[in-house]
Amino acid sequence: MDSPLTTVGLPIALGIIMLGLGLGLTVADFRRVVAFPKPALIALLCQALLLPVLCFGIVVALDLQPALAVGMMLLAASPGGTTANLYSHLFGGHVALNVTLTAVNSVLAVVTLPVVVNLSASYFLEGAGSIGLQFDKVVQVFAIVLVPVAIGMALRARFPRLADRLGRPVKVLSVIVLVAVIAGTILKERDNVVDYIVAVGVAVLIFNVVSLAIGYGAPRLAGVGRRESIAAGMEIGIHNSTLAITIAVSPALLNNTEMAIPAAVYGIVMFFTAAAFGYLVTRHKEPAPAA
């Protein structure tokens, strides 16, 4: 995997995706955490603490191969992506809350993701000291995640019309990049892809369904409204698989194609499960509050 495509192309591709995220963000989006403290706090706690624990239980119970297990944990630690915002909009979620959660999660992931990857690598892999994300690699994750977001936000603040014009092309390019990255990863492992899909398919499906259920159910149990709960469900249930794949296969980071397989499979499965989830939670209209 040590080629110009992976060493240069992947970080640039992810940078474009994160730039697209930044083009739609303002400082006010971060301030909305104060406006929606309960759903935001619940969603962030589920994302940062509960999901990695649940994912660990799934991979241990299913006895996944070590590299695939680390790949699952990497996926669990990845924040939500812009696709979550789209699905939330389609199914009546609170999109402003989604944007806020995506922004805050992307910032928190710079800290939480390396911790989860290092702990899981040390548990599942022998000689993991050279595989986990050390400080210099954490700096690289910071650079490819937060710097493009900051540039996008700066463009939005300084040149809002330009940001609006760039928004659609960057989103289209992001989709193309996502498909290309998944296709390239699968092509690289084409001799083993069927075995990998069989190996992680059940784990990915269970984790995806659990993520969606926790993301929606936890806020609802805490008395949060349905729109906000749908937003949290989509944010927690739709992880940024492109980020996970990029970190896994980039020679400057984990440099392990096998670790990218769970995220590649997830990147396909989540479109169908999220749509089914959205349909299920919107089948019945929420009763209007009593006057």
PDB file of C-alpha atoms in Angstrom:
ATOM      1  CA  MET A   1       0.000   0.000   0.000  1.00  0.00           C
ATOM      2  CA  ASP A   2       3.017   2.280   0.108  1.00  0.00           C
ATOM      3  CA  SER A   3       2.287   4.141  -3.128  1.00  0.00           C
ATOM      4  CA  PRO A   4       1.671   7.770  -4.114  1.00  0.00           C
ATOM      5  CA  LEU A   5      -2.069   7.018  -4.115  1.00  0.00           C
ATOM      6  CA  THR A   6      -2.073   6.111  -0.450  1.00  0.00           C
ATOM      7  CA  THR A   7       0.712   8.348   0.857  1.00  0.00           C
ATOM      8  CA  VAL A   8      -0.544  11.487  -0.896  1.00  0.00           C
ATOM      9  CA  GLY A   9      -3.921  10.740  -2.462  1.00  0.00           C
ATOM     10  CA  LEU A  10      -5.749   9.442   0.606  1.00  0.00           C
ATOM     11  CA  PRO A  11      -4.872  12.324   2.945  1.00  0.00           C
ATOM     12  CA  ILE A  12      -5.778  14.807   0.210  1.00  0.00           C
ATOM     13  CA  ALA A  13      -9.057  12.973  -0.429  1.00  0.00           C
ATOM     14  CA  LEU A  14      -9.979  13.012   3.243  1.00  0.00           C
ATOM     15  CA  GLY A  15      -8.950  16.661   3.424  1.00  0.00           C
ATOM     16  CA  ILE A  16     -11.450  17.451   0.662  1.00  0.00           C
ATOM     17  CA  ILE A  17     -14.193  15.652   2.578  1.00  0.00           C
ATOM     18  CA  MET A  18     -13.403  17.483   5.818  1.00  0.00           C
ATOM     19  CA  LEU A  19     -13.183  20.774   3.893  1.00  0.00           C
ATOM     20  CA  GLY A  20     -16.725  20.105   2.679  1.00  0.00           C
ATOM     21  CA  LEU A  21     -17.807  19.628   6.287  1.00  0.00           C
ATOM     22  CA  GLY A  22     -16.161  22.890   7.287  1.00  0.00           C
ATOM     23  CA  LEU A  23     -17.878  24.808   4.475  1.00  0.00           C
ATOM     24  CA  GLY A  24     -21.203  24.091   6.157  1.00  0.00           C
ATOM     25  CA  LEU A  25     -20.119  24.994   9.699  1.00  0.00           C
ATOM     26  CA  THR A  26     -20.063  28.212  11.680  1.00  0.00           C
ATOM     27  CA  VAL A  27     -18.972  29.023  15.213  1.00  0.00           C
ATOM     28  CA  ALA A  28     -22.673  29.111  16.101  1.00  0.00           C
ATOM     29  CA  ASP A  29     -22.877  25.377  15.391  1.00  0.00           C
ATOM     30  CA  PHE A  30     -20.536  24.705  18.301  1.00  0.00           C
ATOM     31  CA  ARG A  31     -22.519  27.072  20.514  1.00  0.00           C
ATOM     32  CA  ARG A  32     -25.643  24.995  19.916  1.00  0.00           C
ATOM     33  CA  VAL A  33     -24.314  22.466  22.414  1.00  0.00           C
ATOM     34  CA  VAL A  34     -25.424  25.015  25.017  1.00  0.00           C
ATOM     35  CA  ALA A  35     -28.821  25.329  23.339  1.00  0.00           C
ATOM     36  CA  PHE A  36     -29.336  21.542  23.238  1.00  0.00           C
ATOM     37  CA  PRO A  37     -27.347  20.361  26.265  1.00  0.00           C
ATOM     38  CA  LYS A  38     -29.224  17.152  27.096  1.00  0.00           C
ATOM     39  CA  PRO A  39     -29.340  15.467  23.630  1.00  0.00           C
ATOM     40  CA  ALA A  40     -25.829  16.690  22.802  1.00  0.00           C
ATOM     41  CA  LEU A  41     -24.342  15.377  26.042  1.00  0.00           C
ATOM     42  CA  ILE A  42     -26.120  12.021  25.762  1.00  0.00           C
ATOM     43  CA  ALA A  43     -25.046  11.573  22.146  1.00  0.00           C
ATOM     44  CA  LEU A  44     -21.429  12.519  22.853  1.00  0.00           C
ATOM     45  CA  LEU A  45     -21.213  10.150  25.836  1.00  0.00           C
ATOM     46  CA  CYS A  46     -22.674   7.306  23.758  1.00  0.00           C
ATOM     47  CA  GLN A  47     -20.265   8.028  20.921  1.00  0.00           C
ATOM     48  CA  ALA A  48     -17.112   8.434  22.990  1.00  0.00           C
ATOM     49  CA  LEU A  49     -17.644   5.852  25.749  1.00  0.00           C
ATOM     50  CA  LEU A  50     -20.525   3.435  25.180  1.00  0.00           C
ATOM     51  CA  LEU A  51     -19.963   2.487  21.536  1.00  0.00           C
ATOM     52  CA  PRO A  52     -16.292   1.448  21.894  1.00  0.00           C
ATOM     53  CA  VAL A  53     -17.252  -0.739  24.869  1.00  0.00           C
ATOM     54  CA  LEU A  54     -20.131  -2.351  22.966  1.00  0.00           C
ATOM     55  CA  CYS A  55     -17.965  -2.827  19.873  1.00  0.00           C
ATOM     56  CA  PHE A  56     -15.276  -4.488  21.989  1.00  0.00           C
ATOM     57  CA  GLY A  57     -17.880  -6.903  23.337  1.00  0.00           C
ATOM     58  CA  ILE A  58     -19.066  -7.716  19.815  1.00  0.00           C
ATOM     59  CA  VAL A  59     -15.606  -8.435  18.382  1.00  0.00           C
ATOM     60  CA  VAL A  60     -14.623 -10.539  21.401  1.00  0.00           C
ATOM     61  CA  ALA A  61     -17.885 -12.494  21.306  1.00  0.00           C
ATOM     62  CA  LEU A  62     -17.494 -13.175  17.576  1.00  0.00           C
ATOM     63  CA  ASP A  63     -13.746 -13.914  17.946  1.00  0.00           C
ATOM     64  CA  LEU A  64     -12.677 -11.774  14.989  1.00  0.00           C
ATOM     65  CA  GLN A  65      -9.166 -11.968  13.570  1.00  0.00           C
ATOM     66  CA  PRO A  66      -6.893  -9.466  15.388  1.00  0.00           C
ATOM     67  CA  ALA A  67      -6.479  -6.954  12.549  1.00  0.00           C
ATOM     68  CA  LEU A  68     -10.203  -7.027  11.787  1.00  0.00           C
ATOM     69  CA  ALA A  69     -10.949  -6.537  15.488  1.00  0.00           C
ATOM     70  CA  VAL A  70      -8.745  -3.427  15.578  1.00  0.00           C
ATOM     71  CA  GLY A  71     -10.451  -2.226  12.392  1.00  0.00           C
ATOM     72  CA  MET A  72     -13.834  -2.562  14.095  1.00  0.00           C
ATOM     73  CA  MET A  73     -12.590  -0.579  17.090  1.00  0.00           C
ATOM     74  CA  LEU A  74     -11.183   2.094  14.765  1.00  0.00           C
ATOM     75  CA  LEU A  75     -14.613   2.328  13.149  1.00  0.00           C
ATOM     76  CA  ALA A  76     -16.326   2.599  16.541  1.00  0.00           C
ATOM     77  CA  ALA A  77     -14.032   5.489  17.507  1.00  0.00           C
ATOM     78  CA  SER A  78     -14.654   7.394  14.273  1.00  0.00           C
ATOM     79  CA  PRO A  79     -17.064  10.336  14.499  1.00  0.00           C
ATOM     80  CA  GLY A  80     -20.246  10.720  12.515  1.00  0.00           C
ATOM     81  CA  GLY A  81     -19.979  11.969   8.971  1.00  0.00           C
ATOM     82  CA  THR A  82     -21.884  14.319   6.696  1.00  0.00           C
ATOM     83  CA  THR A  83     -24.051  11.398   5.532  1.00  0.00           C
ATOM     84  CA  ALA A  84     -25.655  11.447   8.994  1.00  0.00           C
ATOM     85  CA  ASN A  85     -26.779  15.025   8.362  1.00  0.00           C
ATOM     86  CA  LEU A  86     -28.390  13.997   5.072  1.00  0.00           C
ATOM     87  CA  TYR A  87     -30.267  11.056   6.574  1.00  0.00           C
ATOM     88  CA  SER A  88     -31.397  13.164   9.509  1.00  0.00           C
ATOM     89  CA  HIS A  89     -32.826  15.709   7.093  1.00  0.00           C
ATOM     90  CA  LEU A  90     -34.597  13.019   5.054  1.00  0.00           C
ATOM     91  CA  PHE A  91     -36.289  11.504   8.114  1.00  0.00           C
ATOM     92  CA  GLY A  92     -37.215  14.650  10.006  1.00  0.00           C
ATOM     93  CA  GLY A  93     -34.330  14.821  12.460  1.00  0.00           C
ATOM     94  CA  HIS A  94     -32.984  17.990  14.059  1.00  0.00           C
ATOM     95  CA  VAL A  95     -30.343  18.798  11.454  1.00  0.00           C
ATOM     96  CA  ALA A  96     -28.868  21.719  13.417  1.00  0.00           C
ATOM     97  CA  LEU A  97     -28.137  19.284  16.247  1.00  0.00           C
ATOM     98  CA  ASN A  98     -26.574  16.887  13.723  1.00  0.00           C
ATOM     99  CA  VAL A  99     -24.254  19.586  12.425  1.00  0.00           C
ATOM    100  CA  THR A 100     -23.267  20.455  15.977  1.00  0.00           C
ATOM    101  CA  LEU A 101     -22.605  16.833  16.929  1.00  0.00           C
ATOM    102  CA  THR A 102     -20.579  16.235  13.766  1.00  0.00           C
ATOM    103  CA  ALA A 103     -18.448  19.290  14.481  1.00  0.00           C
ATOM    104  CA  VAL A 104     -17.863  18.495  18.163  1.00  0.00           C
ATOM    105  CA  ASN A 105     -17.326  14.775  17.508  1.00  0.00           C
ATOM    106  CA  SER A 106     -14.727  15.545  14.852  1.00  0.00           C
ATOM    107  CA  VAL A 107     -12.794  17.611  17.379  1.00  0.00           C
ATOM    108  CA  LEU A 108     -13.101  15.034  20.168  1.00  0.00           C
ATOM    109  CA  ALA A 109     -12.083  12.202  17.834  1.00  0.00           C
ATOM    110  CA  VAL A 110      -8.601  13.671  17.521  1.00  0.00           C
ATOM    111  CA  VAL A 111      -8.155  12.710  21.188  1.00  0.00           C
ATOM    112  CA  THR A 112     -10.423   9.690  21.621  1.00  0.00           C
ATOM    113  CA  LEU A 113      -9.635   7.854  18.384  1.00  0.00           C
ATOM    114  CA  PRO A 114      -5.893   7.377  19.042  1.00  0.00           C
ATOM    115  CA  VAL A 115      -6.674   6.221  22.598  1.00  0.00           C
ATOM    116  CA  VAL A 116      -9.138   3.574  21.381  1.00  0.00           C
ATOM    117  CA  VAL A 117      -6.830   2.425  18.572  1.00  0.00           C
ATOM    118  CA  ASN A 118      -3.809   2.139  20.865  1.00  0.00           C
ATOM    119  CA  LEU A 119      -5.705   0.232  23.548  1.00  0.00           C
ATOM    120  CA  SER A 120      -7.295  -2.165  21.063  1.00  0.00           C
ATOM    121  CA  ALA A 121      -4.029  -2.693  19.181  1.00  0.00           C
ATOM    122  CA  SER A 122      -2.204  -3.526  22.411  1.00  0.00           C
ATOM    123  CA  TYR A 123      -4.971  -5.982  23.345  1.00  0.00           C
ATOM    124  CA  PHE A 124      -5.509  -7.757  20.022  1.00  0.00           C
ATOM    125  CA  LEU A 125      -2.108  -7.556  18.314  1.00  0.00           C
ATOM    126  CA  GLU A 126       1.353  -8.799  19.224  1.00  0.00           C
ATOM    127  CA  GLY A 127       4.104  -6.209  18.918  1.00  0.00           C
ATOM    128  CA  ALA A 128       1.503  -3.455  18.653  1.00  0.00           C
ATOM    129  CA  GLY A 129       3.896  -0.796  19.890  1.00  0.00           C
ATOM    130  CA  SER A 130       4.836   0.045  16.318  1.00  0.00           C
ATOM    131  CA  ILE A 131       1.269  -0.170  15.001  1.00  0.00           C
ATOM    132  CA  GLY A 132      -0.793   2.039  17.293  1.00  0.00           C
ATOM    133  CA  LEU A 133      -1.162   5.766  16.723  1.00  0.00           C
ATOM    134  CA  GLN A 134       1.801   7.405  18.426  1.00  0.00           C
ATOM    135  CA  PHE A 135       2.040  11.156  19.100  1.00  0.00           C
ATOM    136  CA  ASP A 136       3.479  12.059  15.690  1.00  0.00           C
ATOM    137  CA  LYS A 137       0.687  10.127  13.996  1.00  0.00           C
ATOM    138  CA  VAL A 138      -1.903  11.797  16.207  1.00  0.00           C
ATOM    139  CA  VAL A 139      -0.582  15.118  14.918  1.00  0.00           C
ATOM    140  CA  GLN A 140      -1.124  13.864  11.367  1.00  0.00           C
ATOM    141  CA  VAL A 141      -4.699  12.847  12.216  1.00  0.00           C
ATOM    142  CA  PHE A 142      -5.183  16.336  13.654  1.00  0.00           C
ATOM    143  CA  ALA A 143      -3.863  17.851  10.442  1.00  0.00           C
ATOM    144  CA  ILE A 144      -6.028  15.853   8.049  1.00  0.00           C
ATOM    145  CA  VAL A 145      -9.182  16.200  10.158  1.00  0.00           C
ATOM    146  CA  LEU A 146      -9.235  19.616  11.818  1.00  0.00           C
ATOM    147  CA  VAL A 147      -7.136  21.814   9.535  1.00  0.00           C
ATOM    148  CA  PRO A 148      -9.434  21.367   6.475  1.00  0.00           C
ATOM    149  CA  VAL A 149     -12.485  21.897   8.702  1.00  0.00           C
ATOM    150  CA  ALA A 150     -10.971  25.129   9.997  1.00  0.00           C
ATOM    151  CA  ILE A 151     -10.217  26.288   6.430  1.00  0.00           C
ATOM    152  CA  GLY A 152     -13.782  25.503   5.385  1.00  0.00           C
ATOM    153  CA  MET A 153     -15.187  27.409   8.354  1.00  0.00           C
ATOM    154  CA  ALA A 154     -12.930  30.373   7.593  1.00  0.00           C
ATOM    155  CA  LEU A 155     -14.166  30.431   3.994  1.00  0.00           C
ATOM    156  CA  ARG A 156     -17.771  30.251   5.217  1.00  0.00           C
ATOM    157  CA  ALA A 157     -17.206  33.180   7.577  1.00  0.00           C
ATOM    158  CA  ARG A 158     -15.237  35.351   5.132  1.00  0.00           C
ATOM    159  CA  PHE A 159     -16.782  34.414   1.783  1.00  0.00           C
ATOM    160  CA  PRO A 160     -20.246  32.916   2.410  1.00  0.00           C
ATOM    161  CA  ARG A 161     -21.289  33.037  -1.251  1.00  0.00           C
ATOM    162  CA  LEU A 162     -18.140  31.235  -2.326  1.00  0.00           C
ATOM    163  CA  ALA A 163     -18.744  28.624   0.371  1.00  0.00           C
ATOM    164  CA  ASP A 164     -22.281  28.118  -0.934  1.00  0.00           C
ATOM    165  CA  ARG A 165     -21.001  27.650  -4.480  1.00  0.00           C
ATOM    166  CA  LEU A 166     -18.308  25.219  -3.369  1.00  0.00           C
ATOM    167  CA  GLY A 167     -20.624  23.218  -1.128  1.00  0.00           C
ATOM    168  CA  ARG A 168     -22.343  21.069  -3.770  1.00  0.00           C
ATOM    169  CA  PRO A 169     -19.232  20.246  -5.882  1.00  0.00           C
ATOM    170  CA  VAL A 170     -17.284  19.311  -2.753  1.00  0.00           C
ATOM    171  CA  LYS A 171     -20.129  17.065  -1.551  1.00  0.00           C
ATOM    172  CA  VAL A 172     -20.289  15.327  -4.932  1.00  0.00           C
ATOM    173  CA  LEU A 173     -16.536  14.886  -4.894  1.00  0.00           C
ATOM    174  CA  SER A 174     -16.788  13.495  -1.360  1.00  0.00           C
ATOM    175  CA  VAL A 175     -19.210  10.795  -2.524  1.00  0.00           C
ATOM    176  CA  ILE A 176     -16.927   9.922  -5.436  1.00  0.00           C
ATOM    177  CA  VAL A 177     -13.964   9.720  -3.080  1.00  0.00           C
ATOM    178  CA  LEU A 178     -15.890   7.488  -0.671  1.00  0.00           C
ATOM    179  CA  VAL A 179     -16.832   5.061  -3.443  1.00  0.00           C
ATOM    180  CA  ALA A 180     -13.297   5.112  -4.867  1.00  0.00           C
ATOM    181  CA  VAL A 181     -11.659   4.495  -1.481  1.00  0.00           C
ATOM    182  CA  ILE A 182     -13.991   1.584  -0.693  1.00  0.00           C
ATOM    183  CA  ALA A 183     -13.545   0.127  -4.193  1.00  0.00           C
ATOM    184  CA  GLY A 184      -9.779   0.500  -4.004  1.00  0.00           C
ATOM    185  CA  THR A 185      -9.599  -1.159  -0.610  1.00  0.00           C
ATOM    186  CA  ILE A 186     -11.746  -4.069  -1.733  1.00  0.00           C
ATOM    187  CA  LEU A 187      -9.780  -4.399  -4.988  1.00  0.00           C
ATOM    188  CA  LYS A 188      -6.506  -4.524  -3.074  1.00  0.00           C
ATOM    189  CA  GLU A 189      -7.843  -7.422  -1.015  1.00  0.00           C
ATOM    190  CA  ARG A 190      -9.905  -9.017  -3.811  1.00  0.00           C
ATOM    191  CA  ASP A 191      -8.439 -12.474  -3.193  1.00  0.00           C
ATOM    192  CA  ASN A 192      -9.649 -12.369   0.408  1.00  0.00           C
ATOM    193  CA  VAL A 193     -12.641 -10.047   0.139  1.00  0.00           C
ATOM    194  CA  VAL A 194     -15.286 -12.754   0.326  1.00  0.00           C
ATOM    195  CA  ASP A 195     -13.650 -14.243   3.416  1.00  0.00           C
ATOM    196  CA  TYR A 196     -13.393 -10.792   4.980  1.00  0.00           C
ATOM    197  CA  ILE A 197     -17.029  -9.945   4.287  1.00  0.00           C
ATOM    198  CA  VAL A 198     -18.075 -13.260   5.802  1.00  0.00           C
ATOM    199  CA  ALA A 199     -15.762 -12.621   8.753  1.00  0.00           C
ATOM    200  CA  VAL A 200     -16.907  -9.075   9.535  1.00  0.00           C
ATOM    201  CA  GLY A 201     -20.344  -8.925   7.913  1.00  0.00           C
ATOM    202  CA  VAL A 202     -22.210 -10.103  11.001  1.00  0.00           C
ATOM    203  CA  ALA A 203     -20.102  -7.928  13.327  1.00  0.00           C
ATOM    204  CA  VAL A 204     -20.622  -4.858  11.143  1.00  0.00           C
ATOM    205  CA  LEU A 205     -24.375  -5.423  10.882  1.00  0.00           C
ATOM    206  CA  ILE A 206     -24.785  -5.974  14.627  1.00  0.00           C
ATOM    207  CA  PHE A 207     -22.646  -2.947  15.463  1.00  0.00           C
ATOM    208  CA  ASN A 208     -24.499  -0.729  12.988  1.00  0.00           C
ATOM    209  CA  VAL A 209     -27.938  -1.736  14.275  1.00  0.00           C
ATOM    210  CA  VAL A 210     -26.815  -1.372  17.905  1.00  0.00           C
ATOM    211  CA  SER A 211     -25.337   2.073  17.154  1.00  0.00           C
ATOM    212  CA  LEU A 212     -28.577   3.282  15.581  1.00  0.00           C
ATOM    213  CA  ALA A 213     -30.682   1.823  18.406  1.00  0.00           C
ATOM    214  CA  ILE A 214     -28.498   3.287  21.156  1.00  0.00           C
ATOM    215  CA  GLY A 215     -28.278   6.649  19.421  1.00  0.00           C
ATOM    216  CA  TYR A 216     -32.053   6.932  19.207  1.00  0.00           C
ATOM    217  CA  GLY A 217     -33.094   4.963  22.290  1.00  0.00           C
ATOM    218  CA  ALA A 218     -30.820   6.569  24.889  1.00  0.00           C
ATOM    219  CA  PRO A 219     -32.086  10.126  24.282  1.00  0.00           C
ATOM    220  CA  ARG A 220     -35.694   8.929  24.134  1.00  0.00           C
ATOM    221  CA  LEU A 221     -35.348   7.164  27.474  1.00  0.00           C
ATOM    222  CA  ALA A 222     -33.980  10.431  28.877  1.00  0.00           C
ATOM    223  CA  GLY A 223     -37.070  12.316  27.719  1.00  0.00           C
ATOM    224  CA  VAL A 224     -35.530  13.946  24.635  1.00  0.00           C
ATOM    225  CA  GLY A 225     -37.879  14.782  21.737  1.00  0.00           C
ATOM    226  CA  ARG A 226     -38.138  12.552  18.701  1.00  0.00           C
ATOM    227  CA  ARG A 227     -36.523  14.985  16.236  1.00  0.00           C
ATOM    228  CA  GLU A 228     -33.458  15.362  18.445  1.00  0.00           C
ATOM    229  CA  SER A 229     -33.365  11.597  19.056  1.00  0.00           C
ATOM    230  CA  ILE A 230     -33.478  10.880  15.319  1.00  0.00           C
ATOM    231  CA  ALA A 231     -30.570  13.293  14.869  1.00  0.00           C
ATOM    232  CA  ALA A 232     -28.600  11.539  17.616  1.00  0.00           C
ATOM    233  CA  GLY A 233     -29.434   8.113  16.184  1.00  0.00           C
ATOM    234  CA  MET A 234     -28.178   9.055  12.733  1.00  0.00           C
ATOM    235  CA  GLU A 235     -25.068  10.737  14.130  1.00  0.00           C
ATOM    236  CA  ILE A 236     -24.109   7.759  16.273  1.00  0.00           C
ATOM    237  CA  GLY A 237     -25.264   5.111  13.803  1.00  0.00           C
ATOM    238  CA  ILE A 238     -23.560   6.513  10.694  1.00  0.00           C
ATOM    239  CA  HIS A 239     -19.830   6.625  11.311  1.00  0.00           C
ATOM    240  CA  ASN A 240     -17.254   8.345   9.114  1.00  0.00           C
ATOM    241  CA  SER A 241     -16.066   5.195   7.369  1.00  0.00           C
ATOM    242  CA  THR A 242     -13.873   7.222   5.010  1.00  0.00           C
ATOM    243  CA  LEU A 243     -11.867   8.545   7.951  1.00  0.00           C
ATOM    244  CA  ALA A 244     -11.466   5.018   9.348  1.00  0.00           C
ATOM    245  CA  ILE A 245     -10.366   3.632   5.981  1.00  0.00           C
ATOM    246  CA  THR A 246      -7.890   6.453   5.432  1.00  0.00           C
ATOM    247  CA  ILE A 247      -6.285   6.016   8.856  1.00  0.00           C
ATOM    248  CA  ALA A 248      -6.122   2.244   8.359  1.00  0.00           C
ATOM    249  CA  VAL A 249      -4.493   2.138   4.924  1.00  0.00           C
ATOM    250  CA  SER A 250      -2.346   5.276   4.978  1.00  0.00           C
ATOM    251  CA  PRO A 251       1.353   4.280   5.231  1.00  0.00           C
ATOM    252  CA  ALA A 252       1.931   7.294   7.484  1.00  0.00           C
ATOM    253  CA  LEU A 253      -0.640   6.020   9.977  1.00  0.00           C
ATOM    254  CA  LEU A 254      -1.649   2.359  10.485  1.00  0.00           C
ATOM    255  CA  ASN A 255      -0.606   1.045   7.041  1.00  0.00           C
ATOM    256  CA  ASN A 256      -2.835  -2.033   7.269  1.00  0.00           C
ATOM    257  CA  THR A 257      -5.357  -2.808   4.530  1.00  0.00           C
ATOM    258  CA  GLU A 258      -7.023  -5.552   6.551  1.00  0.00           C
ATOM    259  CA  MET A 259      -7.951  -3.044   9.257  1.00  0.00           C
ATOM    260  CA  ALA A 260      -9.858  -1.045   6.642  1.00  0.00           C
ATOM    261  CA  ILE A 261     -12.158  -3.933   5.688  1.00  0.00           C
ATOM    262  CA  PRO A 262     -14.711  -3.397   8.513  1.00  0.00           C
ATOM    263  CA  ALA A 263     -15.083   0.286   7.589  1.00  0.00           C
ATOM    264  CA  ALA A 264     -15.361  -0.564   3.878  1.00  0.00           C
ATOM    265  CA  VAL A 265     -18.133  -3.080   4.563  1.00  0.00           C
ATOM    266  CA  TYR A 266     -19.771  -0.660   7.006  1.00  0.00           C
ATOM    267  CA  GLY A 267     -19.678   2.096   4.396  1.00  0.00           C
ATOM    268  CA  ILE A 268     -21.988  -0.020   2.238  1.00  0.00           C
ATOM    269  CA  VAL A 269     -24.216  -1.585   4.903  1.00  0.00           C
ATOM    270  CA  MET A 270     -25.012   1.669   6.720  1.00  0.00           C
ATOM    271  CA  PHE A 271     -26.906   3.160   3.774  1.00  0.00           C
ATOM    272  CA  PHE A 272     -29.509   0.391   3.934  1.00  0.00           C
ATOM    273  CA  THR A 273     -29.742   0.045   7.713  1.00  0.00           C
ATOM    274  CA  ALA A 274     -29.994   3.811   8.232  1.00  0.00           C
ATOM    275  CA  ALA A 275     -32.803   4.010   5.682  1.00  0.00           C
ATOM    276  CA  ALA A 276     -34.657   1.136   7.395  1.00  0.00           C
ATOM    277  CA  PHE A 277     -34.087   2.775  10.787  1.00  0.00           C
ATOM    278  CA  GLY A 278     -35.409   6.105   9.513  1.00  0.00           C
ATOM    279  CA  TYR A 279     -38.517   4.415   8.155  1.00  0.00           C
ATOM    280  CA  LEU A 280     -39.182   2.556  11.417  1.00  0.00           C
ATOM    281  CA  VAL A 281     -38.899   5.589  13.682  1.00  0.00           C
ATOM    282  CA  THR A 282     -41.057   7.794  11.450  1.00  0.00           C
ATOM    283  CA  ARG A 283     -43.879   5.346  10.706  1.00  0.00           C
ATOM    284  CA  HIS A 284     -46.062   6.795  13.455  1.00  0.00           C
ATOM    285  CA  LYS A 285     -46.571  10.471  14.066  1.00  0.00           C
ATOM    286  CA  GLU A 286     -45.557  11.656  17.513  1.00  0.00           C
ATOM    287  CA  PRO A 287     -48.607  12.771  19.503  1.00  0.00           C
ATOM    288  CA  ALA A 288     -48.927  16.516  19.805  1.00  0.00           C
ATOM    289  CA  PRO A 289     -48.215  17.825  23.321  1.00  0.00           C
ATOM    290  CA  ALA A 290     -51.261  18.616  25.416  1.00  0.00           C
ATOM    291  CA  ALA A 291     -52.268  22.247  25.458  1.00  0.00           C
TER     292      ALA A 291
END
